[in-house]
Coordinates of C-alpha atoms and ligand atoms in Angstrom, one line a residue:
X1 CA -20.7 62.6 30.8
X2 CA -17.9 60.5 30.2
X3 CA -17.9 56.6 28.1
X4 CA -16.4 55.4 31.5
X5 CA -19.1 56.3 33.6
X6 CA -22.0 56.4 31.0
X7 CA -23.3 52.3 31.6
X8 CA -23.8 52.9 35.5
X9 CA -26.4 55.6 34.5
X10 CA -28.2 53.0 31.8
X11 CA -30.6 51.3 33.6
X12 CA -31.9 47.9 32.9
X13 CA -35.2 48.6 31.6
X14 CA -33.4 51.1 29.0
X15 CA -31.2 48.4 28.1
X16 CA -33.8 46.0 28.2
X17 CA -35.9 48.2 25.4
X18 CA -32.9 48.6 22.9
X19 CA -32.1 44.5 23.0
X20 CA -36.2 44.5 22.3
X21 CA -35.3 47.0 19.6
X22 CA -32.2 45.1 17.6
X23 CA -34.2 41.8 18.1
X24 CA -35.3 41.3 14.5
X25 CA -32.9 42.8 12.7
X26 CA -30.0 40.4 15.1
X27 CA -32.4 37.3 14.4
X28 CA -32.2 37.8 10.8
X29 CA -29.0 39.0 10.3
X30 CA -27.1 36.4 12.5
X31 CA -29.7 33.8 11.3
X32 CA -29.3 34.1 7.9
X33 CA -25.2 34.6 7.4
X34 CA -24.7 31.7 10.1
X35 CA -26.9 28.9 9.1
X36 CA -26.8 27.8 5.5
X37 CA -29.5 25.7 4.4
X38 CA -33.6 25.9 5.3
X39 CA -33.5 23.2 7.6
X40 CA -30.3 24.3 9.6
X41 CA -31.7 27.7 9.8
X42 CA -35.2 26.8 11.3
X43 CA -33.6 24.2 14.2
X44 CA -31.0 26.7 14.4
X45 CA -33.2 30.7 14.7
X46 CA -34.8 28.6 17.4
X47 CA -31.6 28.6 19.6
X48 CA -30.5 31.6 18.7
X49 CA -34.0 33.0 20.2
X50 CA -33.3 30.9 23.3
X51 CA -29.4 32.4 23.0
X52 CA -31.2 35.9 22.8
X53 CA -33.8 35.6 25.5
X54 CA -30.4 34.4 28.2
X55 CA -28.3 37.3 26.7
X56 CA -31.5 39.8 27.7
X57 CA -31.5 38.1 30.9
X58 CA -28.1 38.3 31.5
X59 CA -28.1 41.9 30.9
X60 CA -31.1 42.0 33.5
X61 CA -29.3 40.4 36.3
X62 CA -25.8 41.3 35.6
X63 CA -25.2 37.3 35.7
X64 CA -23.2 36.2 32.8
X65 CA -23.5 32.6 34.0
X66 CA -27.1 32.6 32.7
X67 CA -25.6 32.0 29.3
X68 CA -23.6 28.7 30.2
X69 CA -26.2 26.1 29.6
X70 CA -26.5 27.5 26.0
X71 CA -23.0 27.7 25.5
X72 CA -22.3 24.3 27.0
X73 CA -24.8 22.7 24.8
X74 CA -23.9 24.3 21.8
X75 CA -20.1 23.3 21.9
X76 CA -21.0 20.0 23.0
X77 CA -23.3 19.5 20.0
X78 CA -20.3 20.5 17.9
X79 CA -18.0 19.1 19.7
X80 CA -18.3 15.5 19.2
X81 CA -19.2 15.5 15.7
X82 CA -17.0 17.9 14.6
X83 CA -13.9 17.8 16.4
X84 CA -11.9 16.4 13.6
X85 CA -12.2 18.8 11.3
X86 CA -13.1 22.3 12.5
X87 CA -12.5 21.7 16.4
X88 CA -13.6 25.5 17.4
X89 CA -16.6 26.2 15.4
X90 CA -18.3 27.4 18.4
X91 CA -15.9 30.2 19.3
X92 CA -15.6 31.4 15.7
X93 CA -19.6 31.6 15.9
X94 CA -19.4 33.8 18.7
X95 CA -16.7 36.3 17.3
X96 CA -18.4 36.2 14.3
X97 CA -22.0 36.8 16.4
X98 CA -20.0 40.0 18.6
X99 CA -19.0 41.6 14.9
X100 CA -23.0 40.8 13.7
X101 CA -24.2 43.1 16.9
X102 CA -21.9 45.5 16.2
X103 CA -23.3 45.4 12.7
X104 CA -26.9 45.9 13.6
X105 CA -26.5 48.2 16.5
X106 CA -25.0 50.9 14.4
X107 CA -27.2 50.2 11.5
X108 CA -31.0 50.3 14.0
X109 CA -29.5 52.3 16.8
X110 CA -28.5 55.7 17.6
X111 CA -25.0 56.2 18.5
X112 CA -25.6 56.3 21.9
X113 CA -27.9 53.5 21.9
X114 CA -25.4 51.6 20.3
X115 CA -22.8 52.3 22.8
X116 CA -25.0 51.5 26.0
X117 CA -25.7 48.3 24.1
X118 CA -22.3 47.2 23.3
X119 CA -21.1 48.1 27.0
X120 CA -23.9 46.1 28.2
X121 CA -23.3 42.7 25.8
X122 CA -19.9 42.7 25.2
X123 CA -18.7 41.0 28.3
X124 CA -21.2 38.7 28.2
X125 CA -19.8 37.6 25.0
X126 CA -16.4 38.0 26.0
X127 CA -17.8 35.9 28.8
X128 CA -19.5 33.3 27.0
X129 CA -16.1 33.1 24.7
X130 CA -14.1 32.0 27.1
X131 CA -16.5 29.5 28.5
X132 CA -16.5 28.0 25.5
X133 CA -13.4 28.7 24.2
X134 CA -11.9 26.7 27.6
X135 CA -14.7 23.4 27.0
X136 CA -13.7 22.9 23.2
X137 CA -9.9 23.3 24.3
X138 CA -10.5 20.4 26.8
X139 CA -12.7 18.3 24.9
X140 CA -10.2 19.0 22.1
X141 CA -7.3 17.6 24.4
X142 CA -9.4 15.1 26.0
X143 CA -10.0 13.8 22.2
X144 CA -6.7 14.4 21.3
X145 CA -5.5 12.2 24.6
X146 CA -8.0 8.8 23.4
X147 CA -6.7 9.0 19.6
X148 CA -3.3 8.8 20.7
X149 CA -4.5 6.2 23.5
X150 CA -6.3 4.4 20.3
X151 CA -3.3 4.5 18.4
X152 CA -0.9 3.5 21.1
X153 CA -3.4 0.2 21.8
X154 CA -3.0 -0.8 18.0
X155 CA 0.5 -0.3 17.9
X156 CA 0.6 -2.7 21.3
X157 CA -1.5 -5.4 19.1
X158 CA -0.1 -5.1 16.4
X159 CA 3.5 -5.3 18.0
X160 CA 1.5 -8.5 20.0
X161 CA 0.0 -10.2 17.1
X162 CA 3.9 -9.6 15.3
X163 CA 5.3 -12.2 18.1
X164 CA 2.3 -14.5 18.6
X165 CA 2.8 -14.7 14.5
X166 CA 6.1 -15.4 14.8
X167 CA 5.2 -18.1 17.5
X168 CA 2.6 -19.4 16.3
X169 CA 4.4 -20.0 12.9
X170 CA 7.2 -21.6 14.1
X171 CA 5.3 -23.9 16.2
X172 CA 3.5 -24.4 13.1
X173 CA 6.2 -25.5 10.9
X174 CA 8.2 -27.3 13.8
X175 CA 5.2 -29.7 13.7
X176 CA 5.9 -31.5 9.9
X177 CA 9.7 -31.1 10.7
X178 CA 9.9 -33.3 13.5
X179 CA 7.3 -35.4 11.5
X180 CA 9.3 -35.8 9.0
X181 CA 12.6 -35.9 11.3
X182 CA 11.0 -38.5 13.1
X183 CA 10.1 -40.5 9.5
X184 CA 13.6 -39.6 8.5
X185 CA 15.1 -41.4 11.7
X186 CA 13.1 -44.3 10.9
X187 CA 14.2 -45.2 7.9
X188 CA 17.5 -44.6 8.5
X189 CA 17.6 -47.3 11.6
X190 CA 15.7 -49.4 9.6
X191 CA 18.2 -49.1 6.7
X192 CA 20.9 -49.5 9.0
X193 CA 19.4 -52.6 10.5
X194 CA 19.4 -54.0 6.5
X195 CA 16.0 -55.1 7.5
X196 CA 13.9 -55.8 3.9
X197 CA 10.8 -53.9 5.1
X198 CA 8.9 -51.7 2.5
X199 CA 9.7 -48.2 3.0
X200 CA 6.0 -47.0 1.9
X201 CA 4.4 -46.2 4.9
X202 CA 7.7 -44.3 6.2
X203 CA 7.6 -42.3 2.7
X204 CA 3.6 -41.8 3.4
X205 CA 4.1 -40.3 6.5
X206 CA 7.0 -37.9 5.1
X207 CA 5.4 -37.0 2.5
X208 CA 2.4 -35.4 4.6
X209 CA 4.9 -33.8 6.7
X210 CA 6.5 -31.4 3.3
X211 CA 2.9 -30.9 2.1
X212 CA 1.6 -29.3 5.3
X213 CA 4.7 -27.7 5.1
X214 CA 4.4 -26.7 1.7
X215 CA 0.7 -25.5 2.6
X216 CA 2.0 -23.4 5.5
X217 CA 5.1 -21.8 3.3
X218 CA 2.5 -21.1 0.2
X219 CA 0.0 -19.3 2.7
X220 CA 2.6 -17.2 4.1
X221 CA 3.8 -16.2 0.6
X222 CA 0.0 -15.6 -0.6
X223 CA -0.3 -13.2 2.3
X224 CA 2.5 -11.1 1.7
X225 CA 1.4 -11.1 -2.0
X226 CA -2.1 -9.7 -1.0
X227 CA -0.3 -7.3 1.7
X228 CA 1.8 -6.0 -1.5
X229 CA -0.8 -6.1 -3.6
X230 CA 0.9 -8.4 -6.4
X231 CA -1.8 -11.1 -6.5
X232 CA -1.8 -12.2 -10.1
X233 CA -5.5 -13.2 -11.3
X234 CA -5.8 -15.2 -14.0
X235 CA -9.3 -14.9 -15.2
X236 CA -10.9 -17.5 -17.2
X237 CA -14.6 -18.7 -17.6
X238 CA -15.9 -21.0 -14.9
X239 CA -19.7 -21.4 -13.3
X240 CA -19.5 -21.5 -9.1
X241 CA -21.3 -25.2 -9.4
X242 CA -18.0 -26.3 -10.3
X243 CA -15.7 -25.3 -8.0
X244 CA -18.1 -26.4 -5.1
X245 CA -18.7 -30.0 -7.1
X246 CA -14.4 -29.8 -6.9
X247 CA -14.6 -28.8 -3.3
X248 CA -16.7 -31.5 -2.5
X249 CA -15.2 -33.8 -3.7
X250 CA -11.8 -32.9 -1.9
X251 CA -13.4 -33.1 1.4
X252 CA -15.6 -36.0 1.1
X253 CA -12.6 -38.4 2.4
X254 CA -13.0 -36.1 5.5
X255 CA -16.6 -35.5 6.1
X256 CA -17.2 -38.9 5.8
X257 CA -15.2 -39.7 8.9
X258 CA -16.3 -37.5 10.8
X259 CA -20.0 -38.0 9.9
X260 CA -20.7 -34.2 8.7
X261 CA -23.2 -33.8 6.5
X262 CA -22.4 -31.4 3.4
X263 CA -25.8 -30.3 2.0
X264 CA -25.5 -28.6 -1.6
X265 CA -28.0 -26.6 -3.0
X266 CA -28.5 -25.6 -6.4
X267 CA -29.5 -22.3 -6.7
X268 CA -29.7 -19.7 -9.0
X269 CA -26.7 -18.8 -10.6
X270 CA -24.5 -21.5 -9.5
X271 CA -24.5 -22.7 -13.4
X272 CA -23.8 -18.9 -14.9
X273 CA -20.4 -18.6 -16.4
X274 CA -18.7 -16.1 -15.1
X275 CA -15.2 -14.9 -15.5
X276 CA -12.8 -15.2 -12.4
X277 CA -9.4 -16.9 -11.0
X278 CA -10.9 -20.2 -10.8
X279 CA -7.8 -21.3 -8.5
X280 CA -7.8 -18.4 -6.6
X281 CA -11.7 -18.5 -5.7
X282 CA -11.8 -22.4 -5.2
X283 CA -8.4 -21.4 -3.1
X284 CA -10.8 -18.9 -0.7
X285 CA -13.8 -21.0 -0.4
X286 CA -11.4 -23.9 0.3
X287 CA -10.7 -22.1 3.5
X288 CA -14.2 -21.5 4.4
X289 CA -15.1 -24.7 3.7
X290 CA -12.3 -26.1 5.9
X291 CA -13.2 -23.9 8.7
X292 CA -16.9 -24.7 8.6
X293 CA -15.5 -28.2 8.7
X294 CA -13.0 -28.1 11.5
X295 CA -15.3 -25.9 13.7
X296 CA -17.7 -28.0 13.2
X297 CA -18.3 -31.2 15.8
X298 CA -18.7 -34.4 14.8
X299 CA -22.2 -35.5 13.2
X300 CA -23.1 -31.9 12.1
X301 CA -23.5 -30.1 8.6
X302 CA -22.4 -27.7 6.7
X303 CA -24.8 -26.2 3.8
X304 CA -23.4 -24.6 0.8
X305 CA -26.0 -22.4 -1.2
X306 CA -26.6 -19.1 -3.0
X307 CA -28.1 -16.7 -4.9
X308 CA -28.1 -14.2 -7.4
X309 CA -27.4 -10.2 -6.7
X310 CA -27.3 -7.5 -8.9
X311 CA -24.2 -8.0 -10.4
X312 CA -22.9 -10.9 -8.3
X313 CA -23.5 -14.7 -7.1
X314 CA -23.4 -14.9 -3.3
X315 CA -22.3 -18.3 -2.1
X316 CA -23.5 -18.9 1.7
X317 CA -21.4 -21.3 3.4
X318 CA -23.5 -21.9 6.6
X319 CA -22.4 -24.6 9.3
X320 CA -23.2 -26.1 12.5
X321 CA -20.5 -25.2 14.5
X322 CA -19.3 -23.7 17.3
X323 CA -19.8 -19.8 16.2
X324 CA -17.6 -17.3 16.7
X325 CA -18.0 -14.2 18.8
X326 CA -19.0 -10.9 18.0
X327 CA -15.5 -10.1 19.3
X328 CA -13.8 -12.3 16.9
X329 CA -15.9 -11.8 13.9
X330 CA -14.7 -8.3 13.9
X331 CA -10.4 -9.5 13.6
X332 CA -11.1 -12.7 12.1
X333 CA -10.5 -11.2 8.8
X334 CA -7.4 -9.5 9.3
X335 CA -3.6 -10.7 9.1
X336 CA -2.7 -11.9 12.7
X337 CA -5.9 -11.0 13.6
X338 CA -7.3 -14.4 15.3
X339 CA -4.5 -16.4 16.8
X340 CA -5.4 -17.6 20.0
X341 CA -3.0 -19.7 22.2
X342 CA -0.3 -20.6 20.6
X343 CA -0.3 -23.9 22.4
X344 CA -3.8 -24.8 20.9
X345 CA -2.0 -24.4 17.4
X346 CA -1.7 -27.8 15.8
X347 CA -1.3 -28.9 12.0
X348 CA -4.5 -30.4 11.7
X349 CA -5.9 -29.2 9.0
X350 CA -9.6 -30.7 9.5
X351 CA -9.5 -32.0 12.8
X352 CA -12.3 -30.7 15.3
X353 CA -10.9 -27.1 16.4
X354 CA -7.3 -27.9 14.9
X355 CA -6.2 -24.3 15.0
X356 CA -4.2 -23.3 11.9
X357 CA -1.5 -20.4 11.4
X358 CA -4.9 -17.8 11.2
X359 CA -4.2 -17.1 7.7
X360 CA -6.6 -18.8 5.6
X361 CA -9.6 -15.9 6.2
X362 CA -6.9 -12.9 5.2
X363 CA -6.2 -14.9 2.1
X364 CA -9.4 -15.7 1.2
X365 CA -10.2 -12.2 1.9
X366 CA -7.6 -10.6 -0.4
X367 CA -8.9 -12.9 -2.8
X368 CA -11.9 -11.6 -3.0
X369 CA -11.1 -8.1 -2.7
X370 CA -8.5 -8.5 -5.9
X371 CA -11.8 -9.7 -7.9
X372 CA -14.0 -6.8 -6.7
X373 CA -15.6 -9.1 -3.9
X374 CA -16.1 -8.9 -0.5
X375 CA -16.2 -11.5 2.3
X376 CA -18.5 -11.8 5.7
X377 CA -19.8 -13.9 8.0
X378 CA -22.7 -13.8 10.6
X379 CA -22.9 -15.9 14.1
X380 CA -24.8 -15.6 17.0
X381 CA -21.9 -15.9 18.7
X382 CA -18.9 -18.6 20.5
X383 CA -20.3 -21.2 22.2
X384 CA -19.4 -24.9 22.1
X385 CA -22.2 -26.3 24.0
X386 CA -25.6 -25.2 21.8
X387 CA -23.3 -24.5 18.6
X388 CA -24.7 -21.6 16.8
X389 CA -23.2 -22.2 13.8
X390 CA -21.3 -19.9 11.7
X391 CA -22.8 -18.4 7.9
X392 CA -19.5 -17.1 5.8
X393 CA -21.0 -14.8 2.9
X394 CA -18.9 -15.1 -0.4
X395 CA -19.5 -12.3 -2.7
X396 CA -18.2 -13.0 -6.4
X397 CA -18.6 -10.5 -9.2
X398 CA -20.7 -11.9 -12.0
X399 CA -18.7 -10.7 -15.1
X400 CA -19.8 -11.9 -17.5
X401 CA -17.1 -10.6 -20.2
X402 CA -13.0 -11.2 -19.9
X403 CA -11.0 -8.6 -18.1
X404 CA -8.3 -9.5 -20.6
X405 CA -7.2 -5.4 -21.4
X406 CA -6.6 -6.7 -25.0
X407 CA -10.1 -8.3 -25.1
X408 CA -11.8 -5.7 -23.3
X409 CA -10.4 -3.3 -25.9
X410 CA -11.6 -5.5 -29.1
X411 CA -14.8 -5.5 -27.5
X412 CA -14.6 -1.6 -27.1
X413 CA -13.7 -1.2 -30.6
X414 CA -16.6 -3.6 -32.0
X415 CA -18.6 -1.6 -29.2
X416 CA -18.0 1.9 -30.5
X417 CA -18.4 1.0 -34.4
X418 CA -22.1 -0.6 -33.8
X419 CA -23.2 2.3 -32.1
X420 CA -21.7 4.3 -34.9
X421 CA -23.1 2.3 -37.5
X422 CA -26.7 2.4 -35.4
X423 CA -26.6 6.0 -34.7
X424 CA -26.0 6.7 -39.2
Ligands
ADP501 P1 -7.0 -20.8 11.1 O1 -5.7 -21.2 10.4 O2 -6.8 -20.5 12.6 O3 -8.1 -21.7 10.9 P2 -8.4 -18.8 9.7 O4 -8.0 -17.5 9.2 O5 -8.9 -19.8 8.6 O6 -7.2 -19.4 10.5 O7 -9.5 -18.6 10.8 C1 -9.3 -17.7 11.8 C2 -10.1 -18.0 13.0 O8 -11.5 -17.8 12.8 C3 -10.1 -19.5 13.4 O9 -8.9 -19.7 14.2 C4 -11.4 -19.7 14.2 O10 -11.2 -19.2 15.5 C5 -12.3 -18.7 13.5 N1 -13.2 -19.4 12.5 C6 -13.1 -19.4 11.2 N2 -14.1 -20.1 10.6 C7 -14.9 -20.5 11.6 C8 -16.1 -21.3 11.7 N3 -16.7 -21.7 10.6 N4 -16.6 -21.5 12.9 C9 -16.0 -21.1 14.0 N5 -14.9 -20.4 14.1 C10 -14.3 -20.1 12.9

């Protein structure tokens, strides 16, 4: 009898009696050096009995195939959760399962047994290795393909938003500059003329022109500090109450013309003194605050409250608005994220829906990130006809001690020598 010939004369049944035989020494064996873990190894002895019963039936009808549905589900299961890091688990678990049978077969079996068995199994495995071998490669390429699709998408937007920045900016700044061209002009006729008219009004007018200018400059510099991460805080004691009672004040002129309510709550923690960059904060809440105000249509309100969180004061800066989409919400926050049409872009800072350069959420984001923060908002969603309203979440850390490195050091010092002195 010779090895080539030998598997035509093993016959199914014989076959059929060994696999029965190498059963729980396979199941254990292959069970216990493949699945770490108790709850890994229960889900997965139950697939490897279902893996098992398809190789025995396999063998029985001579059909490989029989294995693909376990084959397919197992390297789709691993597939799409692990692809990033180990993207052929599946094929290593077969090459490691062939060297596992050919560990218990000549352990349990007799030589010959062994041999009929591994002239019987191996192709299947062979089989069921390149089935799978051939699915992870796809699904590898095919995941391969949408990351670089992804990444192609961004660079497109972000190449986009780069223009409509660039567009949007200089529409933005051409706006005071023919203002103030235009005030310029004015006063230059009427100086010509030698007519005696006060120049006020003219010098008004001009003067609104540089601050918005100013405002727009200042913004674009505050980004670019937050992008390099050179945002100076200047931490000093201040409660939130105040900055909101500041805030208020500032917008009161505008509210007041366009009938908004602004509905302040005092809540808890609103008086605690905390340590922050008062500027800086009242700088990011200004923002919110003017959104809520210019998304806001005439007659509605906008409700400032808060509350106290382990280790932080939320202040909730909710309005009537228009909302913003779930779409939106999600770029919003980000550097050109939100600019719209560039031909909706105006200076108006307060005006209903007076688009802006889209930079004050970035800013007041990076503000709040450089003090440990974090900024949100929640909306049902865009829609200027039943105004859903917008809620912007402000998230301020409550320290209550200075950051100051020299003061925090003193305080470490004083620290350290009253535990020494409580511990003697
Ligand atoms: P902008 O200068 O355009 O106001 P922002 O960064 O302040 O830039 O805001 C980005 C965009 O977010 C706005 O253009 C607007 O579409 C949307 N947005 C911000 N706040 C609100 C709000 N309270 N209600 C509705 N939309 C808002």
């Amino acid at each position: 009898m010779t090895y080539s010939n030998m598997p035509k004369k093993v016959t199914p049944t014989s076959i059929q009696k060994v696999l029965a035989k190498i059963r729980p020494a396979w199941m254990a064996r292959v069970g216990h050096e493949m699945a770490r873990g108790a709850e890994v190894r229960a889900d997965f002895e139950q697939q490897l009995e279902r893996f098992f019963d398809l190789l025995q039936q396999s063998v029985t009808t001579g059909d490989s195939a029989w294995m693909d549905s376990i084959l397919l589900d197992w390297a789709k299961s691993s597939t799409e959760t692990d692809l990033e890091e180990e993207p052929y688990q599946i094929s290593f678990l077969i090459n490691r399962m062939i060297a596992l049978t050919i560990q218990v077969a000549r352990e349990t079996l007799t030589k010959q047994q062994a041999l009929d068995l591994l002239a019987a199994v191996v192709p299947i495995y062979t089989y069921g290795l390149e089935v799978v071998a051939r699915y992870e490669m796809e699904t590898r390429v095919a995941h391969i393909s949408s990351e670089m699709e992804k990444v192609q998408q961004r660079m497109e937007r972000v190449d986009k938003s780069k223009s409509a920045f660039i567009s949007v900016a200089a529409h933005e700044l051409k706006t005071p500059i023919t203002l103030i061209e235009g005030y310029a002009s004015m006063m230059d006729d009427l100086l010509q003329q030698g007519t005696a008219t006060s120049l006020d009004s003219l010098l008004t007018g001009m003067n609104t022109g540089i601050d918005r200018l100013r405002s727009i400059v200042d913004d674009m510099i505050d980004v670019s500090m937050i992008d390099n991460q050179l945002l100076q805080l200047n931490f000093q004691p201040t409660q939130v109450a105040l900055m909101v009672e500041a805030l208020c004040l500032e917008v009161a002129t505008t509210t007041r013309s366009r009938k908004l309510t602004l509905d302040v709550k005092d809540f808890d923690g609103n008086k605690q003194w905390i340590y922050i960059d008062a500027a800086r904060m009242m700088q990011a809440m200004r923002n919110v605050l003017n959104n809520a105000i210019k998304y806001t249509p005439d007659g509605g309100t906008i409700t400032i409250d808060g509350r106290t969180l382990s280790g932080f004061i939320e202040v909730i800066i909710r309005d009537t608005g228009i909302g913003i989409s779930a779409e939106d919400q999600a770029v919003i926050f980000e550097k050109f994220g939100q600019l719209g049409n560039v031909e909706l872009h105006s200076s108006g800072k307060t005006k209903f829906k007076g688009g802006g350069p889209g930079l004050g959420l970035p800013i007041a984001r990076g503000i709040l990130e450089a003090h440990g923060g974090t900024i949100w908002v929640e909306s049902e969603g865009h829609d200027e006809k039943t105004n859903p309203g917008s809620t912007f979440h402000i998230l301020i850390p409550a320290r209550i001690e200075s950051t100051d490195p020299k003061m925090a050091k003193l305080f470490d010092t004083l620290g350290k020598n009253n535990d020494e002195k409580v511990v003697e």
